[in-house]
Amino acid sequence: MKKVVKFGGSSLADSGQFRKVGAIIRADESRVYVVPSAPGKRFSGDIKVTDMLIEAYRIATEGGDLNAQMEEIKARYDEIISGLGLDFSLDDEFKTIIKTLEDEPTLDYAASRGEYLNGLVMANYLGYEFIDPYDVIFFNEEGNLNSYKTAKVLSARLEKTPKAVIPGFYGQGKDGKVKTFTRGGSDVTGSVVAAAARVDVYENWTDVSGFLLADPRIIRNPVPINTITYRELRELSYMGASVLHEDAIFPVRSKGIPINIKNTNRPEDEGTWIVESTARKPKYTITGIAGKKGFCSYLITKAMMNSEVGFCRKVLSAFEENNINIEHMPSGIDTMTVVVHEDEFLEKEQKVVSAIHRLSQPDTVEIDSGIALIAVVGRGMKSQRGTAARIFSALAHARVNVRMIDQGSSELNIIIGVANEDFETAIKAIYDIFVITQL
Ligand code: ASP
């Protein structure tokens, strides 16, 4: 049994947190590959090392004096090193970083140093080998992960290295310079390492005991999700549940490796399992609820629309021409609704309307705004009678007017559109009917 363990910034924010991480790794022999983030916030209002480094980059590009900023960053690491009682110094590393930032600063290089330095400390603390992702993780010309080359080089390297620390968040760009993933990208590194080493489990350690069935800012103490499938997770995160970095799913999913989200501060909690498929029945009919405000809809009507071949394509090309993403598309017999994100679209609104008229000659186009979408997701829904009925009667009792309904034939989720002002009330009503009444 082999595991990759990725630790987020709050799990590595100071020496006290490092000790917890050390204990977790030592408690299980199979935790052989460790992917650390940079030190995160120690308390609310604190600044993440990654952000301090990005600020250092800004100072460098404006020709300012980097010393004070870099001293502050170094103090974060020095506290960790001395708190762990390590005989180890990052003095030379800091000299190199300062020099590079003065001579040829790049944003990605600056941002990546948080993980790089934390990796060096972690490797020293655990006695594991240090692998610099610069040598094993590659990006292509478009700035995306070069999966083929990475898999080849990284697996060969891991095969020879039974235990290693591989810092998260960066690798080597096509131009030979350090390149990072987008923010939160250490999740992606963890996944890439897990896939390359073909481990049994990818453990992703953070500061919560897994995912919750609903947003805790709306529902007080929501119940945790024990097991979720990749597809369910995708639906929920698409609808705003902020969980793992999106790109962290694909590498492990394609190899059938499960992800276990765990809490560094409560390692005994089981956390959430993210799996390809499972026979475990969810405790509640639904797995999760998520949603977002701020959508608009275009209602397009045309008599006999349904018998006109290519009508939908013509309408959709109006959006494509204007480079607008489509979120949902419920349709009726002579009507079709296209739901888009308000921010993306406001300035292009009239251009799209005229393009729809030019391309598809509809009878009318009406725009409606201020819509919130709520996704009720659950692999258990398709085999349960009355799920939709329960959702809609709960909403009716809560006096929420449903403006739109969309359910795909996968029956994995039901999307409900309500007015922005009804968003929280609607989520509470759905949570109550599926969870509170079942407790
Ligand atoms: N340290 C980086 C960030 O703050 C990457 C990560 O933690 O995943 O976004």
Short mmCIF file of C-alpha atoms and ligand atoms in Angstrom, two decimals:
data_model
loop_
_atom_site.label_atom_id
_atom_site.label_comp_id
_atom_site.label_asym_id
_atom_site.label_seq_id
_atom_site.Cartn_x
_atom_site.Cartn_y
_atom_site.Cartn_z
CA MET A 1 0.00 0.00 0.00
CA LYS A 2 1.36 3.43 -1.02
CA LYS A 3 -0.12 6.85 -0.45
CA VAL A 4 0.56 10.38 -1.60
CA VAL A 5 -0.12 12.90 1.13
CA LYS A 6 -0.62 16.54 0.22
CA PHE A 7 -0.72 19.14 2.98
CA GLY A 8 -2.33 22.54 2.46
CA GLY A 9 -0.92 25.84 3.68
CA SER A 10 -2.80 25.98 6.99
CA SER A 11 -1.47 22.49 7.84
CA LEU A 12 2.08 23.85 7.47
CA ALA A 13 1.66 27.39 8.74
CA ASP A 14 4.10 27.10 11.66
CA SER A 15 6.24 24.62 13.58
CA GLY A 16 3.28 23.44 15.68
CA GLN A 17 1.41 22.47 12.51
CA PHE A 18 4.54 20.86 11.06
CA ARG A 19 4.75 18.63 14.12
CA LYS A 20 1.18 17.43 13.58
CA VAL A 21 2.05 16.68 9.97
CA GLY A 22 5.18 14.81 11.03
CA ALA A 23 3.14 12.68 13.43
CA ILE A 24 0.57 11.92 10.72
CA ILE A 25 3.24 10.79 8.26
CA ARG A 26 5.08 8.69 10.81
CA ALA A 27 1.87 7.03 11.93
CA ASP A 28 1.48 5.25 8.60
CA GLU A 29 4.34 3.62 6.69
CA SER A 30 2.43 3.84 3.44
CA ARG A 31 2.60 7.67 3.39
CA VAL A 32 5.62 7.68 1.13
CA TYR A 33 5.26 10.74 -1.11
CA VAL A 34 4.66 14.09 0.53
CA VAL A 35 3.48 17.17 -1.36
CA PRO A 36 3.62 20.35 0.75
CA SER A 37 2.07 23.75 0.05
CA ALA A 38 3.74 26.94 1.21
CA PRO A 39 3.10 28.06 4.80
CA GLY A 40 -0.43 29.50 4.92
CA LYS A 41 -2.31 31.63 7.42
CA ARG A 42 -1.63 31.03 11.12
CA PHE A 43 -4.70 33.02 12.16
CA SER A 44 -7.38 34.93 10.33
CA GLY A 45 -5.93 38.13 8.93
CA ASP A 46 -2.47 36.57 8.58
CA ILE A 47 -0.76 36.61 5.16
CA LYS A 48 0.13 33.46 3.24
CA VAL A 49 3.79 33.11 2.28
CA THR A 50 2.74 32.82 -1.38
CA ASP A 51 1.13 36.27 -1.16
CA MET A 52 4.20 37.68 0.59
CA LEU A 53 6.31 36.37 -2.28
CA ILE A 54 4.00 37.86 -4.87
CA GLU A 55 4.41 41.18 -3.06
CA ALA A 56 8.20 40.69 -3.18
CA TYR A 57 7.94 40.24 -6.92
CA ARG A 58 6.01 43.51 -7.18
CA ILE A 59 8.66 45.33 -5.16
CA ALA A 60 11.39 43.81 -7.34
CA THR A 61 9.76 44.86 -10.60
CA GLU A 62 9.36 48.39 -9.30
CA GLY A 63 13.06 48.46 -8.46
CA GLY A 64 12.42 48.70 -4.70
CA ASP A 65 14.49 47.25 -1.86
CA LEU A 66 13.56 43.63 -1.30
CA ASN A 67 15.37 43.08 1.95
CA ALA A 68 12.67 43.93 4.48
CA GLN A 69 10.04 41.82 2.69
CA MET A 70 12.37 38.85 2.29
CA GLU A 71 13.42 39.10 5.96
CA GLU A 72 9.77 38.78 6.94
CA ILE A 73 9.36 35.72 4.74
CA LYS A 74 12.55 34.20 6.09
CA ALA A 75 11.31 34.72 9.65
CA ARG A 76 8.35 32.43 8.86
CA TYR A 77 10.71 29.61 7.86
CA ASP A 78 13.16 30.28 10.65
CA GLU A 79 10.38 29.84 13.20
CA ILE A 80 9.52 26.47 11.65
CA ILE A 81 13.15 25.33 11.52
CA SER A 82 13.95 26.35 15.09
CA GLY A 83 10.59 25.15 16.42
CA LEU A 84 11.34 21.70 14.99
CA GLY A 85 14.88 21.81 16.36
CA LEU A 86 16.44 21.20 12.94
CA ASP A 87 20.08 21.78 12.23
CA PHE A 88 19.48 23.39 8.88
CA SER A 89 19.61 26.81 7.31
CA LEU A 90 17.97 28.47 4.34
CA ASP A 91 20.42 31.40 4.27
CA ASP A 92 21.96 30.45 0.93
CA GLU A 93 18.58 29.71 -0.61
CA PHE A 94 17.36 33.17 0.36
CA LYS A 95 20.45 34.79 -1.15
CA THR A 96 19.78 32.99 -4.43
CA ILE A 97 16.11 33.97 -4.42
CA ILE A 98 16.86 37.63 -3.71
CA LYS A 99 19.49 37.71 -6.45
CA THR A 100 17.16 36.08 -8.98
CA LEU A 101 14.36 38.49 -8.09
CA GLU A 102 16.71 41.41 -8.56
CA ASP A 103 18.20 40.18 -11.84
CA GLU A 104 15.34 38.53 -13.67
CA PRO A 105 12.12 38.51 -11.67
CA THR A 106 9.19 36.47 -12.90
CA LEU A 107 5.90 36.18 -11.07
CA ASP A 108 5.80 32.39 -11.24
CA TYR A 109 9.32 32.00 -9.94
CA ALA A 110 8.55 34.29 -6.99
CA ALA A 111 5.23 32.60 -6.17
CA SER A 112 6.73 29.10 -6.38
CA ARG A 113 9.48 29.67 -3.81
CA GLY A 114 7.07 29.19 -0.90
CA GLU A 115 6.54 25.55 -1.81
CA TYR A 116 10.16 25.06 -2.81
CA LEU A 117 11.48 26.22 0.58
CA ASN A 118 8.81 24.37 2.52
CA GLY A 119 9.73 21.23 0.61
CA LEU A 120 13.37 21.59 1.63
CA VAL A 121 12.38 21.99 5.28
CA MET A 122 9.96 19.08 5.13
CA ALA A 123 12.50 16.75 3.47
CA ASN A 124 15.02 17.62 6.15
CA TYR A 125 12.48 17.11 8.93
CA LEU A 126 11.31 13.71 7.67
CA GLY A 127 14.61 12.46 6.31
CA TYR A 128 12.99 11.94 2.90
CA GLU A 129 14.61 12.72 -0.45
CA PHE A 130 13.78 16.13 -1.98
CA ILE A 131 12.60 16.13 -5.60
CA ASP A 132 12.40 19.54 -7.26
CA PRO A 133 9.25 19.62 -9.40
CA TYR A 134 11.23 21.75 -11.85
CA ASP A 135 12.92 18.52 -12.91
CA VAL A 136 9.84 16.31 -13.13
CA ILE A 137 6.70 18.35 -13.86
CA PHE A 138 6.40 19.98 -17.27
CA PHE A 139 4.08 22.47 -18.93
CA ASN A 140 3.38 22.80 -22.64
CA GLU A 141 3.46 25.88 -24.82
CA GLU A 142 -0.10 26.86 -23.88
CA GLY A 143 0.87 26.83 -20.22
CA ASN A 144 -1.03 23.64 -19.39
CA LEU A 145 0.37 20.53 -17.81
CA ASN A 146 2.27 18.36 -20.30
CA SER A 147 0.81 15.14 -18.94
CA TYR A 148 2.69 12.82 -21.23
CA LYS A 149 6.19 14.09 -20.53
CA THR A 150 5.44 14.58 -16.84
CA ALA A 151 4.11 11.06 -16.40
CA LYS A 152 7.15 9.61 -18.13
CA VAL A 153 9.84 11.54 -16.26
CA LEU A 154 8.07 11.60 -12.90
CA SER A 155 7.22 7.91 -12.76
CA ALA A 156 10.76 6.95 -13.71
CA ARG A 157 12.08 9.18 -10.94
CA LEU A 158 9.63 7.93 -8.32
CA GLU A 159 10.38 4.34 -9.18
CA LYS A 160 13.92 4.94 -7.98
CA THR A 161 12.85 6.93 -4.94
CA PRO A 162 10.90 5.02 -2.32
CA LYS A 163 10.19 8.07 -0.13
CA ALA A 164 10.25 11.68 -1.27
CA VAL A 165 9.02 15.22 -0.73
CA ILE A 166 7.85 16.90 -3.93
CA PRO A 167 6.74 20.51 -3.36
CA GLY A 168 3.38 21.49 -4.82
CA PHE A 169 2.26 24.21 -7.21
CA TYR A 170 4.98 24.45 -9.86
CA GLY A 171 7.11 22.79 -12.50
CA GLN A 172 9.05 23.76 -15.59
CA GLY A 173 7.56 25.83 -18.42
CA LYS A 174 8.23 25.17 -22.09
CA ASP A 175 10.64 28.14 -22.06
CA GLY A 176 12.73 26.51 -19.32
CA LYS A 177 11.50 28.94 -16.67
CA VAL A 178 9.68 28.02 -13.47
CA LYS A 179 5.94 27.88 -14.08
CA THR A 180 3.11 27.54 -11.56
CA PHE A 181 -0.37 26.12 -11.76
CA THR A 182 -3.17 28.55 -10.88
CA ARG A 183 -3.69 29.34 -7.19
CA GLY A 184 -4.38 26.34 -5.01
CA GLY A 185 -2.40 24.27 -7.50
CA SER A 186 -0.60 22.09 -4.99
CA ASP A 187 -3.74 19.93 -5.15
CA VAL A 188 -2.88 19.31 -8.79
CA THR A 189 0.70 18.35 -8.00
CA GLY A 190 -0.56 15.85 -5.42
CA SER A 191 -2.81 14.31 -8.02
CA VAL A 192 -0.11 14.17 -10.68
CA VAL A 193 2.31 12.50 -8.27
CA ALA A 194 -0.35 10.03 -7.14
CA ALA A 195 -1.05 9.06 -10.75
CA ALA A 196 2.62 8.77 -11.70
CA ALA A 197 3.44 6.58 -8.70
CA ARG A 198 0.22 4.58 -9.10
CA VAL A 199 -0.47 4.81 -5.41
CA ASP A 200 -3.53 3.36 -3.71
CA VAL A 201 -4.83 6.57 -2.16
CA TYR A 202 -4.28 10.30 -2.58
CA GLU A 203 -4.74 11.88 0.84
CA ASN A 204 -5.37 15.60 0.72
CA TRP A 205 -4.90 17.09 4.20
CA THR A 206 -6.51 20.41 5.02
CA ASP A 207 -8.18 22.19 7.94
CA VAL A 208 -11.68 20.74 7.64
CA SER A 209 -12.86 17.16 8.02
CA GLY A 210 -13.90 16.80 4.40
CA PHE A 211 -16.73 18.30 2.43
CA LEU A 212 -19.99 19.39 3.92
CA LEU A 213 -23.38 18.72 2.46
CA ALA A 214 -24.09 22.45 2.16
CA ASP A 215 -22.31 25.78 2.53
CA PRO A 216 -21.68 26.46 6.27
CA ARG A 217 -22.17 30.17 5.64
CA ILE A 218 -25.80 29.40 4.86
CA ILE A 219 -26.50 26.28 6.96
CA ARG A 220 -25.25 26.11 10.52
CA ASN A 221 -23.13 22.96 11.10
CA PRO A 222 -24.05 21.07 7.97
CA VAL A 223 -23.46 17.31 8.03
CA PRO A 224 -20.25 16.05 6.39
CA ILE A 225 -20.19 14.06 3.17
CA ASN A 226 -18.67 10.64 3.71
CA THR A 227 -18.37 9.45 0.12
CA ILE A 228 -18.83 11.37 -3.10
CA THR A 229 -18.21 10.33 -6.67
CA TYR A 230 -16.03 12.33 -9.03
CA ARG A 231 -19.05 13.23 -11.10
CA GLU A 232 -21.01 14.48 -8.10
CA LEU A 233 -18.04 16.51 -6.98
CA ARG A 234 -17.70 18.04 -10.39
CA GLU A 235 -21.35 19.12 -10.34
CA LEU A 236 -21.01 20.62 -6.88
CA SER A 237 -17.76 22.43 -7.48
CA TYR A 238 -18.99 23.77 -10.78
CA MET A 239 -21.85 25.28 -8.85
CA GLY A 240 -19.57 27.07 -6.48
CA ALA A 241 -18.70 24.63 -3.69
CA SER A 242 -15.05 25.50 -3.25
CA VAL A 243 -13.22 22.30 -2.57
CA LEU A 244 -10.33 20.91 -4.50
CA HIS A 245 -8.60 22.62 -7.38
CA GLU A 246 -10.59 21.58 -10.46
CA ASP A 247 -7.60 20.19 -12.30
CA ALA A 248 -6.77 17.88 -9.41
CA ILE A 249 -9.47 15.45 -10.39
CA PHE A 250 -8.44 14.25 -13.81
CA PRO A 251 -4.99 12.69 -13.18
CA VAL A 252 -6.18 10.43 -10.35
CA ARG A 253 -9.59 9.77 -11.77
CA SER A 254 -8.13 8.41 -14.95
CA LYS A 255 -6.16 5.88 -12.88
CA GLY A 256 -9.01 4.97 -10.53
CA ILE A 257 -7.21 6.34 -7.46
CA PRO A 258 -9.54 7.62 -4.71
CA ILE A 259 -8.93 10.94 -2.94
CA ASN A 260 -9.42 11.14 0.81
CA ILE A 261 -9.86 14.67 2.20
CA LYS A 262 -8.59 14.70 5.79
CA ASN A 263 -8.19 17.19 8.63
CA THR A 264 -4.66 17.76 9.97
CA ASN A 265 -6.14 19.02 13.22
CA ARG A 266 -8.42 15.99 13.65
CA PRO A 267 -6.63 13.10 11.96
CA GLU A 268 -8.96 10.55 13.54
CA ASP A 269 -11.94 11.86 11.52
CA GLU A 270 -12.58 9.77 8.42
CA GLY A 271 -13.02 12.80 6.18
CA THR A 272 -14.51 12.58 2.71
CA TRP A 273 -13.74 9.91 0.12
CA ILE A 274 -13.89 10.94 -3.51
CA VAL A 275 -14.26 7.86 -5.67
CA GLU A 276 -15.02 6.82 -9.23
CA SER A 277 -17.96 4.69 -8.25
CA THR A 278 -19.30 3.19 -5.05
CA ALA A 279 -21.85 0.79 -3.69
CA ARG A 280 -22.01 2.82 -0.48
CA LYS A 281 -25.47 4.25 -0.23
CA PRO A 282 -25.49 7.91 0.73
CA LYS A 283 -27.03 8.45 4.14
CA TYR A 284 -29.39 11.04 2.75
CA THR A 285 -31.05 10.93 -0.65
CA ILE A 286 -28.88 13.81 -1.75
CA THR A 287 -25.11 14.06 -1.58
CA GLY A 288 -24.78 17.82 -1.62
CA ILE A 289 -26.30 21.19 -2.38
CA ALA A 290 -24.44 24.09 -3.96
CA GLY A 291 -25.36 27.17 -5.85
CA LYS A 292 -24.41 30.54 -7.23
CA LYS A 293 -26.12 33.84 -7.68
CA GLY A 294 -25.92 36.19 -10.62
CA PHE A 295 -27.23 34.46 -13.74
CA CYS A 296 -29.34 35.79 -16.61
CA SER A 297 -31.53 33.91 -18.98
CA TYR A 298 -32.42 34.48 -22.62
CA LEU A 299 -35.83 33.17 -23.46
CA ILE A 300 -36.03 32.61 -27.20
CA THR A 301 -39.36 31.80 -28.78
CA LYS A 302 -40.21 30.79 -32.30
CA ALA A 303 -43.30 29.06 -33.55
CA MET A 304 -42.51 25.54 -34.82
CA MET A 305 -38.99 25.76 -33.46
CA ASN A 306 -38.94 22.07 -32.76
CA SER A 307 -39.30 21.09 -36.35
CA GLU A 308 -36.61 23.41 -37.62
CA VAL A 309 -33.38 21.48 -38.08
CA GLY A 310 -30.35 23.32 -36.72
CA PHE A 311 -32.26 25.98 -34.78
CA CYS A 312 -30.42 25.38 -31.50
CA ARG A 313 -27.08 25.42 -33.23
CA LYS A 314 -27.84 28.79 -34.81
CA VAL A 315 -28.86 30.29 -31.46
CA LEU A 316 -25.82 28.86 -29.74
CA SER A 317 -23.48 30.24 -32.37
CA ALA A 318 -24.65 33.72 -31.36
CA PHE A 319 -23.14 33.05 -27.94
CA GLU A 320 -20.06 31.41 -29.36
CA GLU A 321 -19.39 34.38 -31.67
CA ASN A 322 -19.32 36.60 -28.60
CA ASN A 323 -17.20 34.18 -26.64
CA ILE A 324 -19.80 33.59 -23.93
CA ASN A 325 -20.00 30.42 -21.91
CA ILE A 326 -23.38 28.77 -21.59
CA GLU A 327 -24.35 27.39 -18.22
CA HIS A 328 -27.67 25.68 -18.87
CA MET A 329 -30.19 25.23 -21.60
CA PRO A 330 -33.66 24.08 -20.61
CA SER A 331 -36.06 24.00 -23.53
CA GLY A 332 -39.75 23.83 -24.32
CA ILE A 333 -41.62 23.04 -27.52
CA ASP A 334 -41.41 26.47 -29.10
CA THR A 335 -39.06 27.99 -26.56
CA MET A 336 -35.49 27.63 -25.62
CA THR A 337 -33.78 29.22 -22.63
CA VAL A 338 -30.10 29.90 -22.48
CA VAL A 339 -28.69 30.65 -19.05
CA VAL A 340 -25.42 32.56 -18.80
CA HIS A 341 -23.36 34.21 -16.10
CA GLU A 342 -24.25 37.87 -15.60
CA ASP A 343 -20.69 39.23 -15.22
CA GLU A 344 -19.49 37.72 -18.43
CA PHE A 345 -22.30 38.91 -20.41
CA LEU A 346 -23.67 42.34 -19.47
CA GLU A 347 -21.54 44.35 -21.83
CA LYS A 348 -22.21 41.98 -24.72
CA GLU A 349 -25.93 41.60 -24.08
CA GLN A 350 -27.23 43.51 -27.11
CA LYS A 351 -24.64 42.10 -29.45
CA VAL A 352 -25.87 38.62 -28.58
CA VAL A 353 -29.49 39.62 -29.11
CA SER A 354 -28.76 40.96 -32.57
CA ALA A 355 -26.68 37.91 -33.41
CA ILE A 356 -29.55 35.62 -32.37
CA HIS A 357 -31.91 37.57 -34.64
CA ARG A 358 -29.49 37.53 -37.54
CA LEU A 359 -28.67 33.83 -37.26
CA SER A 360 -31.94 32.21 -36.25
CA GLN A 361 -34.80 34.65 -36.95
CA PRO A 362 -36.72 33.98 -33.72
CA ASP A 363 -40.13 35.51 -32.92
CA THR A 364 -38.95 37.06 -29.64
CA VAL A 365 -35.93 37.22 -27.36
CA GLU A 366 -36.47 38.19 -23.72
CA ILE A 367 -33.75 38.65 -21.16
CA ASP A 368 -34.31 38.07 -17.48
CA SER A 369 -31.71 38.72 -14.79
CA GLY A 370 -31.12 38.26 -11.06
CA ILE A 371 -31.36 34.49 -11.13
CA ALA A 372 -29.60 32.19 -8.68
CA LEU A 373 -29.02 28.56 -9.60
CA ILE A 374 -29.04 25.78 -7.04
CA ALA A 375 -27.78 22.30 -7.82
CA VAL A 376 -29.16 19.45 -5.76
CA VAL A 377 -26.75 16.61 -6.45
CA GLY A 378 -27.00 12.95 -5.56
CA ARG A 379 -26.24 9.60 -7.13
CA GLY A 380 -29.04 8.23 -4.94
CA MET A 381 -31.72 10.34 -6.61
CA LYS A 382 -32.33 8.21 -9.65
CA SER A 383 -33.50 5.26 -7.65
CA GLN A 384 -35.68 7.25 -5.26
CA ARG A 385 -39.20 8.12 -6.08
CA GLY A 386 -40.42 11.58 -5.14
CA THR A 387 -37.13 13.45 -4.86
CA ALA A 388 -38.24 16.24 -7.17
CA ALA A 389 -41.61 16.38 -5.44
CA ARG A 390 -39.92 16.83 -2.07
CA ILE A 391 -37.69 19.60 -3.36
CA PHE A 392 -40.51 21.55 -4.92
CA SER A 393 -42.94 21.17 -2.08
CA ALA A 394 -40.24 22.32 0.36
CA LEU A 395 -39.65 25.36 -1.81
CA ALA A 396 -43.37 26.07 -2.07
CA HIS A 397 -43.71 25.89 1.73
CA ALA A 398 -40.81 28.28 2.09
CA ARG A 399 -42.62 30.62 -0.32
CA VAL A 400 -39.88 30.43 -2.91
CA ASN A 401 -40.95 30.88 -6.49
CA VAL A 402 -39.15 28.50 -8.85
CA ARG A 403 -38.13 30.29 -12.03
CA MET A 404 -36.40 27.48 -13.85
CA ILE A 405 -35.86 23.72 -13.61
CA ASP A 406 -33.25 21.66 -15.39
CA GLN A 407 -32.67 17.98 -14.92
CA GLY A 408 -30.35 16.04 -17.16
CA SER A 409 -31.11 12.45 -18.01
CA SER A 410 -28.16 11.29 -15.92
CA GLU A 411 -30.41 12.10 -12.97
CA LEU A 412 -27.38 13.03 -10.98
CA ASN A 413 -28.65 16.48 -10.25
CA ILE A 414 -31.58 18.82 -10.43
CA ILE A 415 -30.84 22.46 -11.11
CA ILE A 416 -33.31 24.99 -9.85
CA GLY A 417 -33.38 28.68 -10.73
CA VAL A 418 -34.78 31.08 -8.13
CA ALA A 419 -34.56 34.85 -7.62
CA ASN A 420 -31.24 35.97 -6.11
CA GLU A 421 -33.08 37.13 -2.95
CA ASP A 422 -34.56 33.67 -2.42
CA PHE A 423 -31.23 31.87 -2.69
CA GLU A 424 -30.50 31.29 1.01
CA THR A 425 -34.11 30.50 1.91
CA ALA A 426 -34.26 27.93 -0.88
CA ILE A 427 -31.06 26.19 0.23
CA LYS A 428 -32.29 26.05 3.83
CA ALA A 429 -35.61 24.57 2.73
CA ILE A 430 -33.92 21.86 0.66
CA TYR A 431 -31.44 21.05 3.43
CA ASP A 432 -34.25 20.78 5.96
CA ILE A 433 -36.34 18.42 3.93
CA PHE A 434 -33.49 16.04 3.08
CA VAL A 435 -31.35 16.24 6.20
CA ILE A 436 -33.01 17.78 9.24
CA THR A 437 -36.21 15.79 8.87
CA GLN A 438 -34.12 12.59 8.53
CA LEU A 439 -31.90 13.09 11.58
N1 ASP B 1 0.55 28.20 -2.20
C1 ASP B 1 -0.25 28.27 -3.36
C2 ASP B 1 -1.45 29.17 -3.11
O1 ASP B 1 -1.53 29.82 -2.10
C3 ASP B 1 -0.62 26.93 -3.89
C4 ASP B 1 -1.36 26.04 -2.93
O2 ASP B 1 -1.35 26.22 -1.73
O3 ASP B 1 -1.98 25.08 -3.40
O4 ASP B 1 -2.30 29.25 -3.96
#
